[in-house]
mmCIF file with all atom_site columns, C-alpha atoms in Angstrom:
data_model
loop_
_atom_site.group_PDB
_atom_site.id
_atom_site.type_symbol
_atom_site.label_atom_id
_atom_site.label_alt_id
_atom_site.label_comp_id
_atom_site.label_asym_id
_atom_site.label_entity_id
_atom_site.label_seq_id
_atom_site.pdbx_PDB_ins_code
_atom_site.Cartn_x
_atom_site.Cartn_y
_atom_site.Cartn_z
_atom_site.occupancy
_atom_site.B_iso_or_equiv
_atom_site.pdbx_formal_charge
_atom_site.auth_seq_id
_atom_site.auth_comp_id
_atom_site.auth_asym_id
_atom_site.auth_atom_id
_atom_site.pdbx_PDB_model_num
ATOM 1   C CA . UNK A 1 1   ? 12.329  -16.844 -86.770 1.00 55.00 ? 1   UNK A CA 1
ATOM 2   C CA . UNK A 1 2   ? 10.247  -19.243 -86.218 1.00 61.00 ? 2   UNK A CA 1
ATOM 3   C CA . UNK A 1 3   ? 8.629   -22.794 -86.986 1.00 65.00 ? 3   UNK A CA 1
ATOM 4   C CA . UNK A 1 4   ? 10.109  -24.809 -90.515 1.00 71.00 ? 4   UNK A CA 1
ATOM 5   C CA . UNK A 1 5   ? 10.185  -21.502 -92.668 1.00 73.00 ? 5   UNK A CA 1
ATOM 6   C CA . UNK A 1 6   ? 12.364  -18.668 -91.463 1.00 72.00 ? 6   UNK A CA 1
ATOM 7   C CA . UNK A 1 7   ? 10.811  -15.469 -92.334 1.00 71.00 ? 7   UNK A CA 1
ATOM 8   C CA . UNK A 1 8   ? 12.987  -12.139 -92.397 1.00 72.00 ? 8   UNK A CA 1
ATOM 9   C CA . UNK A 1 9   ? 11.235  -8.274  -92.837 1.00 70.00 ? 9   UNK A CA 1
ATOM 10  C CA . UNK A 1 10  ? 13.491  -6.018  -94.176 1.00 72.00 ? 10  UNK A CA 1
ATOM 11  C CA . UNK A 1 11  ? 12.482  -2.450  -94.287 1.00 77.00 ? 11  UNK A CA 1
ATOM 12  C CA . UNK A 1 12  ? 14.245  0.933   -95.156 1.00 77.00 ? 12  UNK A CA 1
ATOM 13  C CA . UNK A 1 13  ? 16.428  2.422   -92.316 1.00 74.00 ? 13  UNK A CA 1
ATOM 14  C CA . UNK A 1 14  ? 13.782  5.281   -90.774 1.00 75.00 ? 14  UNK A CA 1
ATOM 15  C CA . UNK A 1 15  ? 14.963  8.678   -92.178 1.00 74.00 ? 15  UNK A CA 1
ATOM 16  C CA . UNK A 1 16  ? 17.039  10.216  -88.368 1.00 72.00 ? 16  UNK A CA 1
ATOM 17  C CA . UNK A 1 17  ? 15.808  13.855  -87.795 1.00 63.00 ? 17  UNK A CA 1
ATOM 18  C CA . UNK A 1 18  ? 19.367  16.137  -87.479 1.00 59.00 ? 18  UNK A CA 1
ATOM 19  C CA . UNK A 1 19  ? 18.732  17.615  -83.322 1.00 57.00 ? 19  UNK A CA 1
ATOM 20  C CA . UNK A 1 20  ? 18.348  21.352  -84.123 1.00 48.00 ? 20  UNK A CA 1
ATOM 21  C CA . UNK A 1 21  ? 20.612  24.195  -83.500 1.00 50.00 ? 21  UNK A CA 1
ATOM 22  C CA . UNK A 1 22  ? 20.754  25.910  -80.030 1.00 47.00 ? 22  UNK A CA 1
ATOM 23  C CA . UNK A 1 23  ? 18.698  28.747  -80.674 1.00 44.00 ? 23  UNK A CA 1
ATOM 24  C CA . UNK A 1 24  ? 20.820  31.988  -81.275 1.00 43.00 ? 24  UNK A CA 1
ATOM 25  C CA . UNK A 1 25  ? 18.712  34.567  -80.106 1.00 41.00 ? 25  UNK A CA 1
ATOM 26  C CA . UNK A 1 26  ? 17.219  34.040  -76.858 1.00 42.00 ? 26  UNK A CA 1
ATOM 27  C CA . UNK A 1 27  ? 19.429  31.941  -74.776 1.00 42.00 ? 27  UNK A CA 1
ATOM 28  C CA . UNK A 1 28  ? 21.430  35.707  -74.593 1.00 41.00 ? 28  UNK A CA 1
ATOM 29  C CA . UNK A 1 29  ? 18.804  38.038  -74.711 1.00 42.00 ? 29  UNK A CA 1
ATOM 30  C CA . UNK A 1 30  ? 16.112  37.276  -73.277 1.00 44.00 ? 30  UNK A CA 1
ATOM 31  C CA . UNK A 1 31  ? 13.277  35.218  -74.837 1.00 42.00 ? 31  UNK A CA 1
ATOM 32  C CA . UNK A 1 32  ? 8.967   35.028  -74.108 1.00 46.00 ? 32  UNK A CA 1
ATOM 33  C CA . UNK A 1 33  ? 8.749   31.274  -74.205 1.00 53.00 ? 33  UNK A CA 1
ATOM 34  C CA . UNK A 1 34  ? 8.608   30.193  -70.598 1.00 80.00 ? 34  UNK A CA 1
ATOM 35  C CA . UNK A 1 35  ? 9.547   31.254  -66.919 1.00 89.00 ? 35  UNK A CA 1
ATOM 36  C CA . UNK A 1 36  ? 12.574  30.520  -66.146 1.00 93.00 ? 36  UNK A CA 1
ATOM 37  C CA . UNK A 1 37  ? 13.912  29.701  -62.337 1.00 93.00 ? 37  UNK A CA 1
ATOM 38  C CA . UNK A 1 38  ? 16.834  30.362  -60.752 1.00 95.00 ? 38  UNK A CA 1
ATOM 39  C CA . UNK A 1 39  ? 17.237  28.545  -57.093 1.00 95.00 ? 39  UNK A CA 1
ATOM 40  C CA . UNK A 1 40  ? 19.222  29.321  -54.802 1.00 95.00 ? 40  UNK A CA 1
ATOM 41  C CA . UNK A 1 41  ? 20.749  27.624  -51.488 1.00 93.00 ? 41  UNK A CA 1
ATOM 42  C CA . UNK A 1 42  ? 22.503  28.701  -48.819 1.00 93.00 ? 42  UNK A CA 1
ATOM 43  C CA . UNK A 1 43  ? 23.721  27.878  -45.059 1.00 91.00 ? 43  UNK A CA 1
ATOM 44  C CA . UNK A 1 44  ? 21.924  31.148  -43.679 1.00 92.00 ? 44  UNK A CA 1
ATOM 45  C CA . UNK A 1 45  ? 19.877  34.375  -44.042 1.00 91.00 ? 45  UNK A CA 1
ATOM 46  C CA . UNK A 1 46  ? 23.316  36.374  -44.909 1.00 94.00 ? 46  UNK A CA 1
ATOM 47  C CA . UNK A 1 47  ? 24.969  34.171  -47.857 1.00 94.00 ? 47  UNK A CA 1
ATOM 48  C CA . UNK A 1 48  ? 20.936  33.808  -49.935 1.00 94.00 ? 48  UNK A CA 1
ATOM 49  C CA . UNK A 1 49  ? 21.924  36.513  -50.078 1.00 95.00 ? 49  UNK A CA 1
ATOM 50  C CA . UNK A 1 50  ? 25.928  37.012  -50.830 1.00 96.00 ? 50  UNK A CA 1
ATOM 51  C CA . UNK A 1 51  ? 25.632  34.509  -53.050 1.00 95.00 ? 51  UNK A CA 1
ATOM 52  C CA . UNK A 1 52  ? 22.286  36.318  -55.319 1.00 96.00 ? 52  UNK A CA 1
ATOM 53  C CA . UNK A 1 53  ? 24.772  39.155  -55.740 1.00 96.00 ? 53  UNK A CA 1
ATOM 54  C CA . UNK A 1 54  ? 27.630  37.399  -56.650 1.00 95.00 ? 54  UNK A CA 1
ATOM 55  C CA . UNK A 1 55  ? 25.244  35.486  -59.497 1.00 95.00 ? 55  UNK A CA 1
ATOM 56  C CA . UNK A 1 56  ? 24.050  38.777  -61.061 1.00 95.00 ? 56  UNK A CA 1
ATOM 57  C CA . UNK A 1 57  ? 27.172  40.169  -61.940 1.00 95.00 ? 57  UNK A CA 1
ATOM 58  C CA . UNK A 1 58  ? 28.445  37.071  -63.007 1.00 94.00 ? 58  UNK A CA 1
ATOM 59  C CA . UNK A 1 59  ? 25.088  37.153  -65.251 1.00 94.00 ? 59  UNK A CA 1
ATOM 60  C CA . UNK A 1 60  ? 26.060  41.029  -66.245 1.00 94.00 ? 60  UNK A CA 1
ATOM 61  C CA . UNK A 1 61  ? 29.594  40.253  -67.677 1.00 94.00 ? 61  UNK A CA 1
ATOM 62  C CA . UNK A 1 62  ? 28.721  37.843  -69.697 1.00 91.00 ? 62  UNK A CA 1
ATOM 63  C CA . UNK A 1 63  ? 26.247  35.936  -72.187 1.00 89.00 ? 63  UNK A CA 1
ATOM 64  C CA . UNK A 1 64  ? 25.588  32.964  -70.251 1.00 88.00 ? 64  UNK A CA 1
ATOM 65  C CA . UNK A 1 65  ? 22.340  30.938  -71.300 1.00 91.00 ? 65  UNK A CA 1
ATOM 66  C CA . UNK A 1 66  ? 20.792  31.815  -68.428 1.00 92.00 ? 66  UNK A CA 1
ATOM 67  C CA . UNK A 1 67  ? 18.437  28.969  -68.574 1.00 92.00 ? 67  UNK A CA 1
ATOM 68  C CA . UNK A 1 68  ? 21.689  26.663  -68.517 1.00 93.00 ? 68  UNK A CA 1
ATOM 69  C CA . UNK A 1 69  ? 22.516  28.281  -65.237 1.00 94.00 ? 69  UNK A CA 1
ATOM 70  C CA . UNK A 1 70  ? 19.368  27.459  -63.956 1.00 94.00 ? 70  UNK A CA 1
ATOM 71  C CA . UNK A 1 71  ? 19.776  24.025  -64.871 1.00 93.00 ? 71  UNK A CA 1
ATOM 72  C CA . UNK A 1 72  ? 23.519  23.878  -63.354 1.00 93.00 ? 72  UNK A CA 1
ATOM 73  C CA . UNK A 1 73  ? 22.001  25.090  -60.039 1.00 94.00 ? 73  UNK A CA 1
ATOM 74  C CA . UNK A 1 74  ? 19.074  22.391  -59.936 1.00 91.00 ? 74  UNK A CA 1
ATOM 75  C CA . UNK A 1 75  ? 20.832  19.536  -60.742 1.00 91.00 ? 75  UNK A CA 1
ATOM 76  C CA . UNK A 1 76  ? 24.553  20.563  -59.841 1.00 90.00 ? 76  UNK A CA 1
ATOM 77  C CA . UNK A 1 77  ? 24.302  22.128  -56.363 1.00 88.00 ? 77  UNK A CA 1
ATOM 78  C CA . UNK A 1 78  ? 23.313  20.838  -53.087 1.00 86.00 ? 78  UNK A CA 1
ATOM 79  C CA . UNK A 1 79  ? 20.267  22.132  -51.450 1.00 86.00 ? 79  UNK A CA 1
ATOM 80  C CA . UNK A 1 80  ? 21.228  23.455  -47.795 1.00 89.00 ? 80  UNK A CA 1
ATOM 81  C CA . UNK A 1 81  ? 18.307  25.126  -45.600 1.00 88.00 ? 81  UNK A CA 1
ATOM 82  C CA . UNK A 1 82  ? 17.685  28.891  -46.372 1.00 92.00 ? 82  UNK A CA 1
ATOM 83  C CA . UNK A 1 83  ? 16.461  28.451  -50.117 1.00 93.00 ? 83  UNK A CA 1
ATOM 84  C CA . UNK A 1 84  ? 15.276  31.304  -53.124 1.00 95.00 ? 84  UNK A CA 1
ATOM 85  C CA . UNK A 1 85  ? 13.619  30.894  -56.002 1.00 95.00 ? 85  UNK A CA 1
ATOM 86  C CA . UNK A 1 86  ? 13.746  33.869  -58.563 1.00 96.00 ? 86  UNK A CA 1
ATOM 87  C CA . UNK A 1 87  ? 11.182  33.570  -61.342 1.00 95.00 ? 87  UNK A CA 1
ATOM 88  C CA . UNK A 1 88  ? 11.373  35.568  -64.259 1.00 93.00 ? 88  UNK A CA 1
ATOM 89  C CA . UNK A 1 89  ? 10.268  35.863  -67.983 1.00 90.00 ? 89  UNK A CA 1
ATOM 90  C CA . UNK A 1 90  ? 13.798  37.040  -69.189 1.00 90.00 ? 90  UNK A CA 1
ATOM 91  C CA . UNK A 1 91  ? 17.202  37.943  -68.556 1.00 92.00 ? 91  UNK A CA 1
ATOM 92  C CA . UNK A 1 92  ? 16.604  41.767  -66.731 1.00 93.00 ? 92  UNK A CA 1
ATOM 93  C CA . UNK A 1 93  ? 13.727  40.287  -64.927 1.00 93.00 ? 93  UNK A CA 1
ATOM 94  C CA . UNK A 1 94  ? 15.634  37.447  -63.453 1.00 95.00 ? 94  UNK A CA 1
ATOM 95  C CA . UNK A 1 95  ? 18.345  40.663  -62.350 1.00 95.00 ? 95  UNK A CA 1
ATOM 96  C CA . UNK A 1 96  ? 16.006  42.695  -61.206 1.00 95.00 ? 96  UNK A CA 1
ATOM 97  C CA . UNK A 1 97  ? 15.087  39.404  -58.791 1.00 95.00 ? 97  UNK A CA 1
ATOM 98  C CA . UNK A 1 98  ? 18.653  38.271  -58.067 1.00 96.00 ? 98  UNK A CA 1
ATOM 99  C CA . UNK A 1 99  ? 19.429  41.830  -57.184 1.00 96.00 ? 99  UNK A CA 1
ATOM 100 C CA . UNK A 1 100 ? 16.094  42.319  -54.888 1.00 95.00 ? 100 UNK A CA 1
ATOM 101 C CA . UNK A 1 101 ? 17.262  39.801  -53.374 1.00 96.00 ? 101 UNK A CA 1
ATOM 102 C CA . UNK A 1 102 ? 20.883  40.466  -52.673 1.00 95.00 ? 102 UNK A CA 1
ATOM 103 C CA . UNK A 1 103 ? 19.158  44.029  -50.906 1.00 94.00 ? 103 UNK A CA 1
ATOM 104 C CA . UNK A 1 104 ? 17.679  41.357  -48.753 1.00 93.00 ? 104 UNK A CA 1
ATOM 105 C CA . UNK A 1 105 ? 14.083  42.970  -50.399 1.00 92.00 ? 105 UNK A CA 1
ATOM 106 C CA . UNK A 1 106 ? 10.750  41.996  -51.496 1.00 90.00 ? 106 UNK A CA 1
ATOM 107 C CA . UNK A 1 107 ? 9.925   41.529  -54.788 1.00 91.00 ? 107 UNK A CA 1
ATOM 108 C CA . UNK A 1 108 ? 7.748   39.753  -57.641 1.00 90.00 ? 108 UNK A CA 1
ATOM 109 C CA . UNK A 1 109 ? 9.358   36.927  -58.370 1.00 92.00 ? 109 UNK A CA 1
ATOM 110 C CA . UNK A 1 110 ? 11.429  36.501  -55.586 1.00 95.00 ? 110 UNK A CA 1
ATOM 111 C CA . UNK A 1 111 ? 10.513  33.992  -52.993 1.00 93.00 ? 111 UNK A CA 1
ATOM 112 C CA . UNK A 1 112 ? 12.178  32.567  -49.798 1.00 92.00 ? 112 UNK A CA 1
ATOM 113 C CA . UNK A 1 113 ? 12.177  30.475  -47.090 1.00 88.00 ? 113 UNK A CA 1
ATOM 114 C CA . UNK A 1 114 ? 13.691  26.707  -45.158 1.00 81.00 ? 114 UNK A CA 1
ATOM 115 C CA . UNK A 1 115 ? 14.464  24.031  -46.453 1.00 73.00 ? 115 UNK A CA 1
ATOM 116 C CA . UNK A 1 116 ? 13.989  22.970  -43.016 1.00 71.00 ? 116 UNK A CA 1
ATOM 117 C CA . UNK A 1 117 ? 10.399  21.132  -42.291 1.00 67.00 ? 117 UNK A CA 1
ATOM 118 C CA . UNK A 1 118 ? 9.693   21.299  -38.455 1.00 74.00 ? 118 UNK A CA 1
ATOM 119 C CA . UNK A 1 119 ? 6.451   18.355  -38.932 1.00 84.00 ? 119 UNK A CA 1
ATOM 120 C CA . UNK A 1 120 ? 6.356   15.306  -41.085 1.00 90.00 ? 120 UNK A CA 1
ATOM 121 C CA . UNK A 1 121 ? 4.868   14.630  -44.680 1.00 92.00 ? 121 UNK A CA 1
ATOM 122 C CA . UNK A 1 122 ? 2.750   12.105  -45.031 1.00 95.00 ? 122 UNK A CA 1
ATOM 123 C CA . UNK A 1 123 ? 3.356   9.786   -48.248 1.00 96.00 ? 123 UNK A CA 1
ATOM 124 C CA . UNK A 1 124 ? 0.941   7.841   -48.978 1.00 96.00 ? 124 UNK A CA 1
ATOM 125 C CA . UNK A 1 125 ? 1.694   5.114   -51.571 1.00 94.00 ? 125 UNK A CA 1
ATOM 126 C CA . UNK A 1 126 ? -0.011  3.304   -54.438 1.00 90.00 ? 126 UNK A CA 1
ATOM 127 C CA . UNK A 1 127 ? -0.882  -0.214  -55.771 1.00 90.00 ? 127 UNK A CA 1
ATOM 128 C CA . UNK A 1 128 ? 1.440   -2.645  -54.412 1.00 88.00 ? 128 UNK A CA 1
ATOM 129 C CA . UNK A 1 129 ? 1.701   -2.433  -50.416 1.00 87.00 ? 129 UNK A CA 1
ATOM 130 C CA . UNK A 1 130 ? -1.418  -4.329  -49.323 1.00 87.00 ? 130 UNK A CA 1
ATOM 131 C CA . UNK A 1 131 ? -0.639  -7.409  -47.879 1.00 86.00 ? 131 UNK A CA 1
ATOM 132 C CA . UNK A 1 132 ? -3.783  -10.122 -46.257 1.00 88.00 ? 132 UNK A CA 1
ATOM 133 C CA . UNK A 1 133 ? -4.477  -9.603  -42.572 1.00 88.00 ? 133 UNK A CA 1
ATOM 134 C CA . UNK A 1 134 ? -2.731  -5.896  -43.333 1.00 90.00 ? 134 UNK A CA 1
ATOM 135 C CA . UNK A 1 135 ? -5.510  -2.717  -40.318 1.00 92.00 ? 135 UNK A CA 1
ATOM 136 C CA . UNK A 1 136 ? -6.552  -6.375  -38.450 1.00 92.00 ? 136 UNK A CA 1
ATOM 137 C CA . UNK A 1 137 ? -4.717  -4.930  -35.348 1.00 93.00 ? 137 UNK A CA 1
ATOM 138 C CA . UNK A 1 138 ? -5.999  -1.435  -35.742 1.00 95.00 ? 138 UNK A CA 1
ATOM 139 C CA . UNK A 1 139 ? -9.811  -2.372  -36.259 1.00 95.00 ? 139 UNK A CA 1
ATOM 140 C CA . UNK A 1 140 ? -9.644  -4.089  -33.375 1.00 94.00 ? 140 UNK A CA 1
ATOM 141 C CA . UNK A 1 141 ? -7.228  -1.623  -30.511 1.00 95.00 ? 141 UNK A CA 1
ATOM 142 C CA . UNK A 1 142 ? -8.355  1.602   -32.346 1.00 96.00 ? 142 UNK A CA 1
ATOM 143 C CA . UNK A 1 143 ? -11.533 2.952   -31.874 1.00 96.00 ? 143 UNK A CA 1
ATOM 144 C CA . UNK A 1 144 ? -10.663 6.445   -34.032 1.00 97.00 ? 144 UNK A CA 1
ATOM 145 C CA . UNK A 1 145 ? -8.991  3.975   -37.268 1.00 97.00 ? 145 UNK A CA 1
ATOM 146 C CA . UNK A 1 146 ? -12.162 1.740   -36.126 1.00 97.00 ? 146 UNK A CA 1
ATOM 147 C CA . UNK A 1 147 ? -14.252 4.663   -36.584 1.00 97.00 ? 147 UNK A CA 1
ATOM 148 C CA . UNK A 1 148 ? -12.995 6.631   -39.731 1.00 98.00 ? 148 UNK A CA 1
ATOM 149 C CA . UNK A 1 149 ? -13.095 2.693   -42.178 1.00 97.00 ? 149 UNK A CA 1
ATOM 150 C CA . UNK A 1 150 ? -16.217 2.850   -40.830 1.00 97.00 ? 150 UNK A CA 1
ATOM 151 C CA . UNK A 1 151 ? -17.036 5.816   -42.534 1.00 98.00 ? 151 UNK A CA 1
ATOM 152 C CA . UNK A 1 152 ? -14.766 5.609   -45.317 1.00 98.00 ? 152 UNK A CA 1
ATOM 153 C CA . UNK A 1 153 ? -17.569 1.903   -45.880 1.00 97.00 ? 153 UNK A CA 1
ATOM 154 C CA . UNK A 1 154 ? -20.147 4.976   -45.860 1.00 97.00 ? 154 UNK A CA 1
ATOM 155 C CA . UNK A 1 155 ? -19.135 6.822   -48.611 1.00 98.00 ? 155 UNK A CA 1
ATOM 156 C CA . UNK A 1 156 ? -17.804 3.730   -50.836 1.00 97.00 ? 156 UNK A CA 1
ATOM 157 C CA . UNK A 1 157 ? -20.898 2.131   -50.323 1.00 96.00 ? 157 UNK A CA 1
ATOM 158 C CA . UNK A 1 158 ? -22.366 3.800   -53.545 1.00 96.00 ? 158 UNK A CA 1
ATOM 159 C CA . UNK A 1 159 ? -19.646 2.813   -55.554 1.00 96.00 ? 159 UNK A CA 1
ATOM 160 C CA . UNK A 1 160 ? -19.597 -0.790  -54.101 1.00 96.00 ? 160 UNK A CA 1
ATOM 161 C CA . UNK A 1 161 ? -20.767 -4.032  -54.273 1.00 94.00 ? 161 UNK A CA 1
ATOM 162 C CA . UNK A 1 162 ? -18.418 -5.186  -51.413 1.00 95.00 ? 162 UNK A CA 1
ATOM 163 C CA . UNK A 1 163 ? -18.215 -4.512  -47.784 1.00 96.00 ? 163 UNK A CA 1
ATOM 164 C CA . UNK A 1 164 ? -14.875 -2.585  -46.957 1.00 96.00 ? 164 UNK A CA 1
ATOM 165 C CA . UNK A 1 165 ? -14.833 -4.371  -43.339 1.00 95.00 ? 165 UNK A CA 1
ATOM 166 C CA . UNK A 1 166 ? -15.420 -8.114  -43.980 1.00 95.00 ? 166 UNK A CA 1
ATOM 167 C CA . UNK A 1 167 ? -12.414 -7.455  -47.049 1.00 94.00 ? 167 UNK A CA 1
ATOM 168 C CA . UNK A 1 168 ? -9.754  -6.145  -44.224 1.00 94.00 ? 168 UNK A CA 1
ATOM 169 C CA . UNK A 1 169 ? -11.280 -8.748  -41.903 1.00 93.00 ? 169 UNK A CA 1
ATOM 170 C CA . UNK A 1 170 ? -10.692 -11.568 -43.876 1.00 92.00 ? 170 UNK A CA 1
ATOM 171 C CA . UNK A 1 171 ? -7.814  -13.869 -44.522 1.00 89.00 ? 171 UNK A CA 1
ATOM 172 C CA . UNK A 1 172 ? -8.212  -14.141 -48.544 1.00 89.00 ? 172 UNK A CA 1
ATOM 173 C CA . UNK A 1 173 ? -5.395  -12.443 -50.620 1.00 88.00 ? 173 UNK A CA 1
ATOM 174 C CA . UNK A 1 174 ? -7.288  -8.998  -51.837 1.00 86.00 ? 174 UNK A CA 1
ATOM 175 C CA . UNK A 1 175 ? -6.770  -9.598  -56.224 1.00 87.00 ? 175 UNK A CA 1
ATOM 176 C CA . UNK A 1 176 ? -9.478  -7.611  -57.580 1.00 91.00 ? 176 UNK A CA 1
ATOM 177 C CA . UNK A 1 177 ? -8.123  -4.398  -58.582 1.00 90.00 ? 177 UNK A CA 1
ATOM 178 C CA . UNK A 1 178 ? -10.917 -2.194  -58.408 1.00 93.00 ? 178 UNK A CA 1
ATOM 179 C CA . UNK A 1 179 ? -11.449 -3.661  -54.545 1.00 94.00 ? 179 UNK A CA 1
ATOM 180 C CA . UNK A 1 180 ? -7.564  -3.174  -53.755 1.00 94.00 ? 180 UNK A CA 1
ATOM 181 C CA . UNK A 1 181 ? -7.155  0.419   -54.586 1.00 94.00 ? 181 UNK A CA 1
ATOM 182 C CA . UNK A 1 182 ? -10.261 1.540   -52.465 1.00 96.00 ? 182 UNK A CA 1
ATOM 183 C CA . UNK A 1 183 ? -9.508  -0.427  -49.992 1.00 96.00 ? 183 UNK A CA 1
ATOM 184 C CA . UNK A 1 184 ? -6.033  1.012   -50.043 1.00 96.00 ? 184 UNK A CA 1
ATOM 185 C CA . UNK A 1 185 ? -7.931  4.899   -50.181 1.00 97.00 ? 185 UNK A CA 1
ATOM 186 C CA . UNK A 1 186 ? -9.454  4.071   -46.947 1.00 97.00 ? 186 UNK A CA 1
ATOM 187 C CA . UNK A 1 187 ? -6.902  2.374   -44.612 1.00 97.00 ? 187 UNK A CA 1
ATOM 188 C CA . UNK A 1 188 ? -4.200  5.626   -45.498 1.00 97.00 ? 188 UNK A CA 1
ATOM 189 C CA . UNK A 1 189 ? -7.083  7.862   -45.130 1.00 98.00 ? 189 UNK A CA 1
ATOM 190 C CA . UNK A 1 190 ? -7.893  5.583   -41.711 1.00 98.00 ? 190 UNK A CA 1
ATOM 191 C CA . UNK A 1 191 ? -4.249  5.611   -40.447 1.00 97.00 ? 191 UNK A CA 1
ATOM 192 C CA . UNK A 1 192 ? -3.884  9.676   -41.252 1.00 97.00 ? 192 UNK A CA 1
ATOM 193 C CA . UNK A 1 193 ? -6.637  10.155  -38.851 1.00 97.00 ? 193 UNK A CA 1
ATOM 194 C CA . UNK A 1 194 ? -5.304  8.346   -36.232 1.00 97.00 ? 194 UNK A CA 1
ATOM 195 C CA . UNK A 1 195 ? -1.810  9.810   -36.888 1.00 96.00 ? 195 UNK A CA 1
ATOM 196 C CA . UNK A 1 196 ? -3.619  13.036  -36.615 1.00 96.00 ? 196 UNK A CA 1
ATOM 197 C CA . UNK A 1 197 ? -5.818  12.028  -33.046 1.00 96.00 ? 197 UNK A CA 1
ATOM 198 C CA . UNK A 1 198 ? -2.122  11.121  -31.941 1.00 94.00 ? 198 UNK A CA 1
ATOM 199 C CA . UNK A 1 199 ? -0.890  14.687  -32.336 1.00 94.00 ? 199 UNK A CA 1
ATOM 200 C CA . UNK A 1 200 ? 1.151   13.800  -35.150 1.00 94.00 ? 200 UNK A CA 1
ATOM 201 C CA . UNK A 1 201 ? 0.008   16.902  -38.052 1.00 93.00 ? 201 UNK A CA 1
ATOM 202 C CA . UNK A 1 202 ? 1.934   16.591  -40.969 1.00 94.00 ? 202 UNK A CA 1
ATOM 203 C CA . UNK A 1 203 ? 3.865   19.663  -42.580 1.00 90.00 ? 203 UNK A CA 1
ATOM 204 C CA . UNK A 1 204 ? 1.891   18.443  -45.916 1.00 92.00 ? 204 UNK A CA 1
ATOM 205 C CA . UNK A 1 205 ? 0.839   15.006  -47.822 1.00 95.00 ? 205 UNK A CA 1
ATOM 206 C CA . UNK A 1 206 ? 1.725   13.990  -51.241 1.00 95.00 ? 206 UNK A CA 1
ATOM 207 C CA . UNK A 1 207 ? 0.385   10.108  -52.801 1.00 95.00 ? 207 UNK A CA 1
ATOM 208 C CA . UNK A 1 208 ? 1.181   8.341   -55.872 1.00 94.00 ? 208 UNK A CA 1
ATOM 209 C CA . UNK A 1 209 ? -2.479  6.725   -57.736 1.00 92.00 ? 209 UNK A CA 1
ATOM 210 C CA . UNK A 1 210 ? -5.258  6.529   -55.138 1.00 92.00 ? 210 UNK A CA 1
ATOM 211 C CA . UNK A 1 211 ? -2.565  7.482   -52.807 1.00 95.00 ? 211 UNK A CA 1
ATOM 212 C CA . UNK A 1 212 ? -3.157  10.707  -54.616 1.00 96.00 ? 212 UNK A CA 1
ATOM 213 C CA . UNK A 1 213 ? -7.126  11.151  -53.637 1.00 96.00 ? 213 UNK A CA 1
ATOM 214 C CA . UNK A 1 214 ? -6.070  9.912   -49.750 1.00 97.00 ? 214 UNK A CA 1
ATOM 215 C CA . UNK A 1 215 ? -3.951  12.624  -49.843 1.00 97.00 ? 215 UNK A CA 1
ATOM 216 C CA . UNK A 1 216 ? -5.716  15.603  -51.278 1.00 97.00 ? 216 UNK A CA 1
ATOM 217 C CA . UNK A 1 217 ? -8.498  13.935  -48.407 1.00 97.00 ? 217 UNK A CA 1
ATOM 218 C CA . UNK A 1 218 ? -6.423  14.466  -45.483 1.00 97.00 ? 218 UNK A CA 1
ATOM 219 C CA . UNK A 1 219 ? -5.303  17.856  -47.499 1.00 96.00 ? 219 UNK A CA 1
ATOM 220 C CA . UNK A 1 220 ? -8.789  18.602  -47.199 1.00 95.00 ? 220 UNK A CA 1
ATOM 221 C CA . UNK A 1 221 ? -8.863  19.614  -51.031 1.00 95.00 ? 221 UNK A CA 1
ATOM 222 C CA . UNK A 1 222 ? -11.807 16.809  -51.369 1.00 96.00 ? 222 UNK A CA 1
ATOM 223 C CA . UNK A 1 223 ? -14.087 15.492  -49.533 1.00 97.00 ? 223 UNK A CA 1
ATOM 224 C CA . UNK A 1 224 ? -14.272 11.315  -48.327 1.00 97.00 ? 224 UNK A CA 1
ATOM 225 C CA . UNK A 1 225 ? -17.595 11.329  -50.239 1.00 97.00 ? 225 UNK A CA 1
ATOM 226 C CA . UNK A 1 226 ? -15.780 12.948  -53.166 1.00 97.00 ? 226 UNK A CA 1
ATOM 227 C CA . UNK A 1 227 ? -12.881 11.356  -52.859 1.00 97.00 ? 227 UNK A CA 1
ATOM 228 C CA . UNK A 1 228 ? -14.302 8.045   -52.805 1.00 96.00 ? 228 UNK A CA 1
ATOM 229 C CA . UNK A 1 229 ? -16.718 8.762   -56.060 1.00 95.00 ? 229 UNK A CA 1
#
C-alpha cells in the first residue's frame, strides 16, 4: 500500500495439495527406488559388531520402516570412533550386511572405518574471506608461497587483464568479483603449498565456491591450469 491511492489485490487462495500418504508396501517388505544406508558407530570393534547383531534382530522382529531406522541412526545417535555403513536396496540386503558385520566378515555394501583422522583436513572458504593487504608478509618471507603465487599468476594470465601480484601488493580494497575469486583461489592454493613444504599433509580437502576449485587443485583432481581456467 503506498501513495495517495491504496490498492488491494484480492486473489483466490491457492489450492493446497494434500500430503501424500506414506506408501503402504515399500516400507515394510522392501523397495526398489533407492539405496538406504544404515550408519552404525561404537567405541570399539566388538561393540560395533554387537550393535549390528542387535539391529538385525530388531529388524527381523518388527515391521519398522528401514528408512525411518536409517534416519534415526544418523540424527539421533552420537558418532563414535569405530564406524560402519551398510548399504542395501531392500530389507533383505540390509539384513545380509548387518549379519556379515556382526560376524566380522566382509560383504558387498558393508563399509567400515575409523572416525579418527591422524592428519588435518584443509578447508577452503568462499568469497568474503579476503581482506586488504592479505598475503603481504608471506610474499616477502616465504619463498614457497611466493613461487606458488607466481605459478598461479602464470596460469591465470590467459584469462584476466590484471596482475595477481600487483593486486596482492596493492593497499587498495579488492572490490571486483572477477578479481576477488581468482585471487582467493591463488592464495588458497599457495597457502596449501606452504603448509606442505613444512610437512603438513592433509588427509582430505574440502571447499566452497572458488574454494572447491582450490581443493580440487590441491587434491590433484585438477591441474593448476585447469583450475585457473
